[in-house]
PDB file of C-alpha atoms in Angstrom:
ATOM      1  CA  MET A   1     -20.235 -10.413  25.759  1.00 61.00           C
ATOM      2  CA  ARG A   2     -17.231 -10.727  23.469  1.00 64.00           C
ATOM      3  CA  ALA A   3     -17.734 -10.830  19.695  1.00 69.00           C
ATOM      4  CA  PHE A   4     -16.864 -14.208  18.114  1.00 72.00           C
ATOM      5  CA  MET A   5     -14.308 -12.753  15.696  1.00 69.00           C
ATOM      6  CA  LEU A   6     -12.318 -11.166  18.540  1.00 68.00           C
ATOM      7  CA  ASN A   7     -11.347 -14.668  19.665  1.00 71.00           C
ATOM      8  CA  TYR A   8      -9.418 -15.094  16.404  1.00 75.00           C
ATOM      9  CA  ALA A   9      -8.302 -11.569  15.490  1.00 73.00           C
ATOM     10  CA  LEU A  10      -4.558 -11.035  15.616  1.00 71.00           C
ATOM     11  CA  PRO A  11      -2.823  -7.685  16.083  1.00 70.00           C
ATOM     12  CA  ALA A  12      -0.973  -6.367  13.052  1.00 69.00           C
ATOM     13  CA  GLU A  13       2.707  -7.159  13.126  1.00 73.00           C
ATOM     14  CA  SER A  14       5.078  -4.257  12.738  1.00 67.00           C
ATOM     15  CA  SER A  15       7.289  -4.396   9.687  1.00 62.00           C
ATOM     16  CA  PRO A  16      11.030  -4.538  10.478  1.00 70.00           C
ATOM     17  CA  GLU A  17      12.049  -3.076   7.111  1.00 70.00           C
ATOM     18  CA  THR A  18      11.722   0.578   6.194  1.00 77.00           C
ATOM     19  CA  ILE A  19       9.828   1.794   3.164  1.00 80.00           C
ATOM     20  CA  PRO A  20      12.236   3.582   0.786  1.00 84.00           C
ATOM     21  CA  TYR A  21       9.639   6.119  -0.379  1.00 88.00           C
ATOM     22  CA  SER A  22       6.905   8.366   0.982  1.00 90.00           C
ATOM     23  CA  TYR A  23       3.664   9.786  -0.373  1.00 91.00           C
ATOM     24  CA  ASP A  24       3.733  13.389  -1.619  1.00 91.00           C
ATOM     25  CA  SER A  25       0.172  14.739  -1.542  1.00 90.00           C
ATOM     26  CA  ALA A  26       1.076  17.786  -3.666  1.00 92.00           C
ATOM     27  CA  GLN A  27       2.266  15.574  -6.530  1.00 89.00           C
ATOM     28  CA  GLN A  28      -0.133  12.749  -5.602  1.00 89.00           C
ATOM     29  CA  LEU A  29       2.515  10.051  -5.984  1.00 90.00           C
ATOM     30  CA  ASN A  30       5.184   8.188  -4.061  1.00 89.00           C
ATOM     31  CA  VAL A  31       8.585   9.874  -4.048  1.00 92.00           C
ATOM     32  CA  LEU A  32      12.074   8.815  -3.037  1.00 92.00           C
ATOM     33  CA  PRO A  33      14.042  10.770  -0.411  1.00 92.00           C
ATOM     34  CA  ASP A  34      15.813  12.711  -3.197  1.00 93.00           C
ATOM     35  CA  GLY A  35      12.463  13.868  -4.668  1.00 92.00           C
ATOM     36  CA  ARG A  36      12.343  11.575  -7.714  1.00 92.00           C
ATOM     37  CA  PRO A  37       9.133   9.599  -8.335  1.00 92.00           C
ATOM     38  CA  ALA A  38       9.442   6.138  -6.773  1.00 89.00           C
ATOM     39  CA  ILE A  39       8.425   4.514 -10.053  1.00 87.00           C
ATOM     40  CA  SER A  40      11.682   5.725 -11.622  1.00 90.00           C
ATOM     41  CA  ASP A  41      13.767   3.424  -9.387  1.00 89.00           C
ATOM     42  CA  ARG A  42      13.707  -0.148 -10.699  1.00 88.00           C
ATOM     43  CA  ALA A  43      15.213  -1.587  -7.495  1.00 88.00           C
ATOM     44  CA  VAL A  44      12.398  -0.086  -5.408  1.00 85.00           C
ATOM     45  CA  LEU A  45       9.793  -1.535  -7.768  1.00 83.00           C
ATOM     46  CA  LEU A  46      11.350  -4.992  -7.605  1.00 83.00           C
ATOM     47  CA  ALA A  47      11.646  -4.897  -3.815  1.00 80.00           C
ATOM     48  CA  THR A  48       8.159  -3.637  -3.021  1.00 78.00           C
ATOM     49  CA  GLY A  49       6.119  -5.473  -5.653  1.00 70.00           C
ATOM     50  CA  THR A  50       2.717  -4.384  -6.882  1.00 62.00           C
ATOM     51  CA  THR A  51      -0.864  -4.525  -5.706  1.00 61.00           C
ATOM     52  CA  THR A  52      -4.121  -4.506  -7.604  1.00 60.00           C
ATOM     53  CA  SER A  53      -7.471  -3.179  -6.473  1.00 60.00           C
ATOM     54  CA  THR A  54     -10.755  -4.384  -7.905  1.00 61.00           C
ATOM     55  CA  ALA A  55     -13.017  -2.277  -5.708  1.00 61.00           C
ATOM     56  CA  GLY A  56     -13.472   0.474  -8.268  1.00 57.00           C
ATOM     57  CA  SER A  57     -14.160  -1.862 -11.167  1.00 57.00           C
ATOM     58  CA  GLN A  58     -17.018  -3.438  -9.285  1.00 59.00           C
ATOM     59  CA  THR A  59     -18.645  -0.165  -8.316  1.00 59.00           C
ATOM     60  CA  HIS A  60     -17.970   2.134 -11.289  1.00 54.00           C
ATOM     61  CA  PHE A  61     -18.567   1.670 -14.984  1.00 56.00           C
ATOM     62  CA  ASP A  62     -15.671   3.902 -16.077  1.00 55.00           C
ATOM     63  CA  ASP A  63     -12.810   2.014 -14.392  1.00 48.00           C
TER      64      ASP A  63
END
């Protein structure tokens, strides 16, 4: 038996553009190829936009 949602689930599309930064786990932030923090490059910020998470605020009092 096939689950109902599998009739409508679509595979994720691959993104044709490349992300201009990568995550550095030692610094715990996104960095550019030259090692600068990604937040220091205004063009990168404008191109990638921002996201907001509300998961923590609904589960923790200190968020």
